[in-house]
Amino acid sequence: MVDKRRNAQVPSAYEVLSVLEFIGTQLAPVRASTIARELNLPRSTTYHLLAALVDQGFVTHLPEERRYALGPVAHELGTGYARHVPLQRLATHPMADLVRRSRNTAHLTVMRGREVIYIIEQRAPRKPSLVTHEDVRLPAHLTASGRAMLAWMPESQVSAIYAGERELSRRTDVGPATVDELLEMLTHMRQAGYAWEAEEVTLGLLSLAAPIFDRTGHPVASVALTVSAADLTHGSAGIAEPGVPQAVVGATAEIRELGLKYARQIRGCAGELTRRLGATSATN
């Protein structure tokens, strides 16, 4: 805890980091009074720190709620390339097993701002090359990978990420056009326990994804499978996996079939990577 004897008018680096750490480990945005109380900081010092952190993009102020959440700069640091190398090494074998069992191409992604970065692509034998190879960036709201992370963030955090966006970009004229439509879609995905996209990145391809969590329960990455629409049977008889719901609100027949076939495998891989990060899964 912060020493009360510190000069409240000149916040120390320790106090700055304490505020960031506290906000970052909460499940939802918090009030300034809560921060001051939990960290034993004077209210004036707390507001001074928060104003500076908001100005630099490390913290986002939600004025209607009078609360504070992590900002885009803090999010970028949290998913920076320093974390990618160990995550890549942790993910290599579980993803290879996912590709072998599903016979489809798998991806590992992280978020940076409003985009996802593909840091691993493991292509299945005799599957075509995709646009989502390593180091490619795509809008998070369009991809199953991005939606898998967004769906398990607090709604207020998603709204803060897309603050000021009246219309969302599209690649194939399908997908959410507004933040409200995106939030409704994310609710359905969270209820299903996995995220999806159907020909919203590339025509003829569909993807399913599940989030990977850190020790605070925050989604820091996601694992996804991409399947050709031509490989689907457009019928679910006999293909359901144990523990996968038959009815998925907001999903097309193709996505429901994809979920019945692969959701358990993808969630299993994401759960294993979550455990390897020292955390526990928070999906349904």
PDB file of N, CA and C in Angstrom, residues 19-75:
ATOM      1  N   VAL A  19      -2.101   3.036  -9.028  1.00  0.00           N
ATOM      2  CA  VAL A  19      -3.406   3.371  -9.585  1.00  0.00           C
ATOM      3  C   VAL A  19      -3.678   2.545 -10.835  1.00  0.00           C
ATOM      4  N   LEU A  20      -2.703   2.456 -11.731  1.00  0.00           N
ATOM      5  CA  LEU A  20      -2.874   1.667 -12.952  1.00  0.00           C
ATOM      6  C   LEU A  20      -3.122   0.200 -12.633  1.00  0.00           C
ATOM      7  N   GLU A  21      -2.349  -0.328 -11.685  1.00  0.00           N
ATOM      8  CA  GLU A  21      -2.506  -1.733 -11.325  1.00  0.00           C
ATOM      9  C   GLU A  21      -3.880  -1.988 -10.719  1.00  0.00           C
ATOM     10  N   PHE A  22      -4.329  -1.071  -9.864  1.00  0.00           N
ATOM     11  CA  PHE A  22      -5.633  -1.253  -9.223  1.00  0.00           C
ATOM     12  C   PHE A  22      -6.751  -1.242 -10.256  1.00  0.00           C
ATOM     13  N   ILE A  23      -6.737  -0.251 -11.161  1.00  0.00           N
ATOM     14  CA  ILE A  23      -7.778  -0.174 -12.190  1.00  0.00           C
ATOM     15  C   ILE A  23      -7.734  -1.421 -13.074  1.00  0.00           C
ATOM     16  N   GLY A  24      -6.524  -1.841 -13.419  1.00  0.00           N
ATOM     17  CA  GLY A  24      -6.366  -2.973 -14.325  1.00  0.00           C
ATOM     18  C   GLY A  24      -6.785  -4.306 -13.753  1.00  0.00           C
ATOM     19  N   THR A  25      -6.864  -4.425 -12.431  1.00  0.00           N
ATOM     20  CA  THR A  25      -7.235  -5.703 -11.814  1.00  0.00           C
ATOM     21  C   THR A  25      -8.692  -5.747 -11.383  1.00  0.00           C
ATOM     22  N   GLN A  26      -9.460  -4.683 -11.695  1.00  0.00           N
ATOM     23  CA  GLN A  26     -10.881  -4.679 -11.355  1.00  0.00           C
ATOM     24  C   GLN A  26     -11.694  -5.289 -12.499  1.00  0.00           C
ATOM     25  N   LEU A  27     -12.829  -5.871 -12.159  1.00  0.00           N
ATOM     26  CA  LEU A  27     -13.679  -6.495 -13.164  1.00  0.00           C
ATOM     27  C   LEU A  27     -14.522  -5.487 -13.930  1.00  0.00           C
ATOM     28  N   ALA A  28     -14.589  -4.256 -13.428  1.00  0.00           N
ATOM     29  CA  ALA A  28     -15.384  -3.211 -14.078  1.00  0.00           C
ATOM     30  C   ALA A  28     -14.774  -1.859 -13.730  1.00  0.00           C
ATOM     31  N   PRO A  29     -15.123  -0.804 -14.489  1.00  0.00           N
ATOM     32  CA  PRO A  29     -14.623   0.535 -14.168  1.00  0.00           C
ATOM     33  C   PRO A  29     -14.953   0.932 -12.734  1.00  0.00           C
ATOM     34  N   VAL A  30     -14.098   1.777 -12.142  1.00  0.00           N
ATOM     35  CA  VAL A  30     -14.232   2.119 -10.724  1.00  0.00           C
ATOM     36  C   VAL A  30     -14.286   3.638 -10.531  1.00  0.00           C
ATOM     37  N   ARG A  31     -14.846   4.039  -9.395  1.00  0.00           N
ATOM     38  CA  ARG A  31     -14.927   5.450  -9.034  1.00  0.00           C
ATOM     39  C   ARG A  31     -13.599   5.925  -8.445  1.00  0.00           C
ATOM     40  N   ALA A  32     -13.353   7.223  -8.559  1.00  0.00           N
ATOM     41  CA  ALA A  32     -12.140   7.803  -7.988  1.00  0.00           C
ATOM     42  C   ALA A  32     -12.113   7.624  -6.478  1.00  0.00           C
ATOM     43  N   SER A  33     -13.268   7.726  -5.843  1.00  0.00           N
ATOM     44  CA  SER A  33     -13.324   7.571  -4.391  1.00  0.00           C
ATOM     45  C   SER A  33     -12.908   6.165  -3.963  1.00  0.00           C
ATOM     46  N   THR A  34     -13.251   5.172  -4.772  1.00  0.00           N
ATOM     47  CA  THR A  34     -12.848   3.798  -4.462  1.00  0.00           C
ATOM     48  C   THR A  34     -11.343   3.639  -4.578  1.00  0.00           C
ATOM     49  N   ILE A  35     -10.774   4.238  -5.610  1.00  0.00           N
ATOM     50  CA  ILE A  35      -9.323   4.179  -5.802  1.00  0.00           C
ATOM     51  C   ILE A  35      -8.613   4.825  -4.621  1.00  0.00           C
ATOM     52  N   ALA A  36      -9.083   6.007  -4.230  1.00  0.00           N
ATOM     53  CA  ALA A  36      -8.456   6.723  -3.123  1.00  0.00           C
ATOM     54  C   ALA A  36      -8.535   5.922  -1.829  1.00  0.00           C
ATOM     55  N   ARG A  37      -9.690   5.329  -1.588  1.00  0.00           N
ATOM     56  CA  ARG A  37      -9.875   4.572  -0.346  1.00  0.00           C
ATOM     57  C   ARG A  37      -9.016   3.302  -0.328  1.00  0.00           C
ATOM     58  N   GLU A  38      -9.028   2.539  -1.393  1.00  0.00           N
ATOM     59  CA  GLU A  38      -8.316   1.269  -1.422  1.00  0.00           C
ATOM     60  C   GLU A  38      -6.801   1.442  -1.426  1.00  0.00           C
ATOM     61  N   LEU A  39      -6.317   2.553  -1.979  1.00  0.00           N
ATOM     62  CA  LEU A  39      -4.869   2.778  -2.049  1.00  0.00           C
ATOM     63  C   LEU A  39      -4.369   3.748  -0.983  1.00  0.00           C
ATOM     64  N   ASN A  40      -5.282   4.191  -0.105  1.00  0.00           N
ATOM     65  CA  ASN A  40      -4.902   5.130   0.957  1.00  0.00           C
ATOM     66  C   ASN A  40      -4.286   6.413   0.393  1.00  0.00           C
ATOM     67  N   LEU A  41      -4.889   6.907  -0.670  1.00  0.00           N
ATOM     68  CA  LEU A  41      -4.413   8.139  -1.303  1.00  0.00           C
ATOM     69  C   LEU A  41      -5.337   9.305  -0.962  1.00  0.00           C
ATOM     70  N   PRO A  42      -4.790  10.514  -0.786  1.00  0.00           N
ATOM     71  CA  PRO A  42      -5.647  11.694  -0.645  1.00  0.00           C
ATOM     72  C   PRO A  42      -6.483  11.878  -1.901  1.00  0.00           C
ATOM     73  N   ARG A  43      -7.698  12.362  -1.757  1.00  0.00           N
ATOM     74  CA  ARG A  43      -8.575  12.546  -2.921  1.00  0.00           C
ATOM     75  C   ARG A  43      -7.956  13.477  -3.952  1.00  0.00           C
ATOM     76  N   SER A  44      -7.293  14.542  -3.475  1.00  0.00           N
ATOM     77  CA  SER A  44      -6.687  15.492  -4.416  1.00  0.00           C
ATOM     78  C   SER A  44      -5.601  14.815  -5.244  1.00  0.00           C
ATOM     79  N   THR A  45      -4.799  13.985  -4.594  1.00  0.00           N
ATOM     80  CA  THR A  45      -3.745  13.263  -5.310  1.00  0.00           C
ATOM     81  C   THR A  45      -4.359  12.292  -6.314  1.00  0.00           C
ATOM     82  N   THR A  46      -5.419  11.617  -5.911  1.00  0.00           N
ATOM     83  CA  THR A  46      -6.078  10.655  -6.796  1.00  0.00           C
ATOM     84  C   THR A  46      -6.599  11.331  -8.051  1.00  0.00           C
ATOM     85  N   TYR A  47      -7.281  12.461  -7.904  1.00  0.00           N
ATOM     86  CA  TYR A  47      -7.820  13.162  -9.071  1.00  0.00           C
ATOM     87  C   TYR A  47      -6.704  13.725  -9.946  1.00  0.00           C
ATOM     88  N   HIS A  48      -5.634  14.168  -9.316  1.00  0.00           N
ATOM     89  CA  HIS A  48      -4.489  14.676 -10.076  1.00  0.00           C
ATOM     90  C   HIS A  48      -3.874  13.558 -10.916  1.00  0.00           C
ATOM     91  N   LEU A  49      -3.693  12.395 -10.305  1.00  0.00           N
ATOM     92  CA  LEU A  49      -3.148  11.244 -11.022  1.00  0.00           C
ATOM     93  C   LEU A  49      -4.060  10.814 -12.168  1.00  0.00           C
ATOM     94  N   LEU A  50      -5.343  10.718 -11.892  1.00  0.00           N
ATOM     95  CA  LEU A  50      -6.284  10.271 -12.910  1.00  0.00           C
ATOM     96  C   LEU A  50      -6.343  11.241 -14.087  1.00  0.00           C
ATOM     97  N   ALA A  51      -6.312  12.523 -13.801  1.00  0.00           N
ATOM     98  CA  ALA A  51      -6.338  13.513 -14.887  1.00  0.00           C
ATOM     99  C   ALA A  51      -5.132  13.349 -15.800  1.00  0.00           C
ATOM    100  N   ALA A  52      -3.953  13.149 -15.199  1.00  0.00           N
ATOM    101  CA  ALA A  52      -2.741  12.962 -15.996  1.00  0.00           C
ATOM    102  C   ALA A  52      -2.797  11.670 -16.803  1.00  0.00           C
ATOM    103  N   LEU A  53      -3.287  10.601 -16.181  1.00  0.00           N
ATOM    104  CA  LEU A  53      -3.371   9.313 -16.873  1.00  0.00           C
ATOM    105  C   LEU A  53      -4.400   9.343 -18.002  1.00  0.00           C
ATOM    106  N   VAL A  54      -5.505  10.057 -17.796  1.00  0.00           N
ATOM    107  CA  VAL A  54      -6.498  10.213 -18.861  1.00  0.00           C
ATOM    108  C   VAL A  54      -5.902  11.007 -20.013  1.00  0.00           C
ATOM    109  N   ASP A  55      -5.186  12.075 -19.685  1.00  0.00           N
ATOM    110  CA  ASP A  55      -4.588  12.934 -20.709  1.00  0.00           C
ATOM    111  C   ASP A  55      -3.612  12.161 -21.592  1.00  0.00           C
ATOM    112  N   GLN A  56      -2.905  11.191 -21.008  1.00  0.00           N
ATOM    113  CA  GLN A  56      -1.913  10.421 -21.749  1.00  0.00           C
ATOM    114  C   GLN A  56      -2.482   9.148 -22.375  1.00  0.00           C
ATOM    115  N   GLY A  57      -3.761   8.864 -22.131  1.00  0.00           N
ATOM    116  CA  GLY A  57      -4.391   7.706 -22.748  1.00  0.00           C
ATOM    117  C   GLY A  57      -4.254   6.407 -21.986  1.00  0.00           C
ATOM    118  N   PHE A  58      -3.644   6.455 -20.785  1.00  0.00           N
ATOM    119  CA  PHE A  58      -3.496   5.232 -19.995  1.00  0.00           C
ATOM    120  C   PHE A  58      -4.802   4.849 -19.298  1.00  0.00           C
ATOM    121  N   VAL A  59      -5.649   5.843 -19.049  1.00  0.00           N
ATOM    122  CA  VAL A  59      -6.923   5.624 -18.370  1.00  0.00           C
ATOM    123  C   VAL A  59      -8.019   6.323 -19.177  1.00  0.00           C
ATOM    124  N   THR A  60      -9.208   5.724 -19.209  1.00  0.00           N
ATOM    125  CA  THR A  60     -10.372   6.317 -19.863  1.00  0.00           C
ATOM    126  C   THR A  60     -11.378   6.752 -18.809  1.00  0.00           C
ATOM    127  N   HIS A  61     -11.867   7.996 -18.929  1.00  0.00           N
ATOM    128  CA  HIS A  61     -12.887   8.504 -18.008  1.00  0.00           C
ATOM    129  C   HIS A  61     -14.259   8.275 -18.618  1.00  0.00           C
ATOM    130  N   LEU A  62     -15.161   7.685 -17.859  1.00  0.00           N
ATOM    131  CA  LEU A  62     -16.545   7.482 -18.291  1.00  0.00           C
ATOM    132  C   LEU A  62     -17.411   8.482 -17.531  1.00  0.00           C
ATOM    133  N   PRO A  63     -17.583   9.684 -18.068  1.00  0.00           N
ATOM    134  CA  PRO A  63     -18.211  10.771 -17.295  1.00  0.00           C
ATOM    135  C   PRO A  63     -19.638  10.468 -16.863  1.00  0.00           C
ATOM    136  N   GLU A  64     -20.427   9.774 -17.719  1.00  0.00           N
ATOM    137  CA  GLU A  64     -21.806   9.480 -17.348  1.00  0.00           C
ATOM    138  C   GLU A  64     -21.882   8.567 -16.115  1.00  0.00           C
ATOM    139  N   GLU A  65     -20.875   7.690 -15.977  1.00  0.00           N
ATOM    140  CA  GLU A  65     -20.853   6.757 -14.847  1.00  0.00           C
ATOM    141  C   GLU A  65     -19.983   7.254 -13.692  1.00  0.00           C
ATOM    142  N   ARG A  66     -19.212   8.319 -13.948  1.00  0.00           N
ATOM    143  CA  ARG A  66     -18.262   8.846 -12.965  1.00  0.00           C
ATOM    144  C   ARG A  66     -17.284   7.757 -12.532  1.00  0.00           C
ATOM    145  N   ARG A  67     -16.819   7.012 -13.515  1.00  0.00           N
ATOM    146  CA  ARG A  67     -15.893   5.912 -13.257  1.00  0.00           C
ATOM    147  C   ARG A  67     -14.725   5.971 -14.217  1.00  0.00           C
ATOM    148  N   TYR A  68     -13.705   5.166 -13.912  1.00  0.00           N
ATOM    149  CA  TYR A  68     -12.486   5.137 -14.706  1.00  0.00           C
ATOM    150  C   TYR A  68     -12.163   3.694 -15.098  1.00  0.00           C
ATOM    151  N   ALA A  69     -11.661   3.534 -16.324  1.00  0.00           N
ATOM    152  CA  ALA A  69     -11.247   2.222 -16.833  1.00  0.00           C
ATOM    153  C   ALA A  69      -9.897   2.374 -17.522  1.00  0.00           C
ATOM    154  N   LEU A  70      -9.242   1.264 -17.773  1.00  0.00           N
ATOM    155  CA  LEU A  70      -7.993   1.324 -18.516  1.00  0.00           C
ATOM    156  C   LEU A  70      -8.222   1.910 -19.897  1.00  0.00           C
ATOM    157  N   GLY A  71      -7.285   2.726 -20.369  1.00  0.00           N
ATOM    158  CA  GLY A  71      -7.380   3.345 -21.676  1.00  0.00           C
ATOM    159  C   GLY A  71      -6.636   2.570 -22.741  1.00  0.00           C
ATOM    160  N   PRO A  72      -6.682   3.052 -23.990  1.00  0.00           N
ATOM    161  CA  PRO A  72      -6.070   2.321 -25.104  1.00  0.00           C
ATOM    162  C   PRO A  72      -4.563   2.163 -24.992  1.00  0.00           C
ATOM    163  N   VAL A  73      -3.871   3.156 -24.416  1.00  0.00           N
ATOM    164  CA  VAL A  73      -2.409   3.035 -24.305  1.00  0.00           C
ATOM    165  C   VAL A  73      -2.034   1.925 -23.325  1.00  0.00           C
ATOM    166  N   ALA A  74      -2.753   1.860 -22.186  1.00  0.00           N
ATOM    167  CA  ALA A  74      -2.490   0.783 -21.231  1.00  0.00           C
ATOM    168  C   ALA A  74      -2.792  -0.564 -21.849  1.00  0.00           C
ATOM    169  N   HIS A  75      -3.868  -0.618 -22.643  1.00  0.00           N
ATOM    170  CA  HIS A  75      -4.224  -1.881 -23.302  1.00  0.00           C
ATOM    171  C   HIS A  75      -3.127  -2.302 -24.284  1.00  0.00           C
TER     172      HIS A  75
END
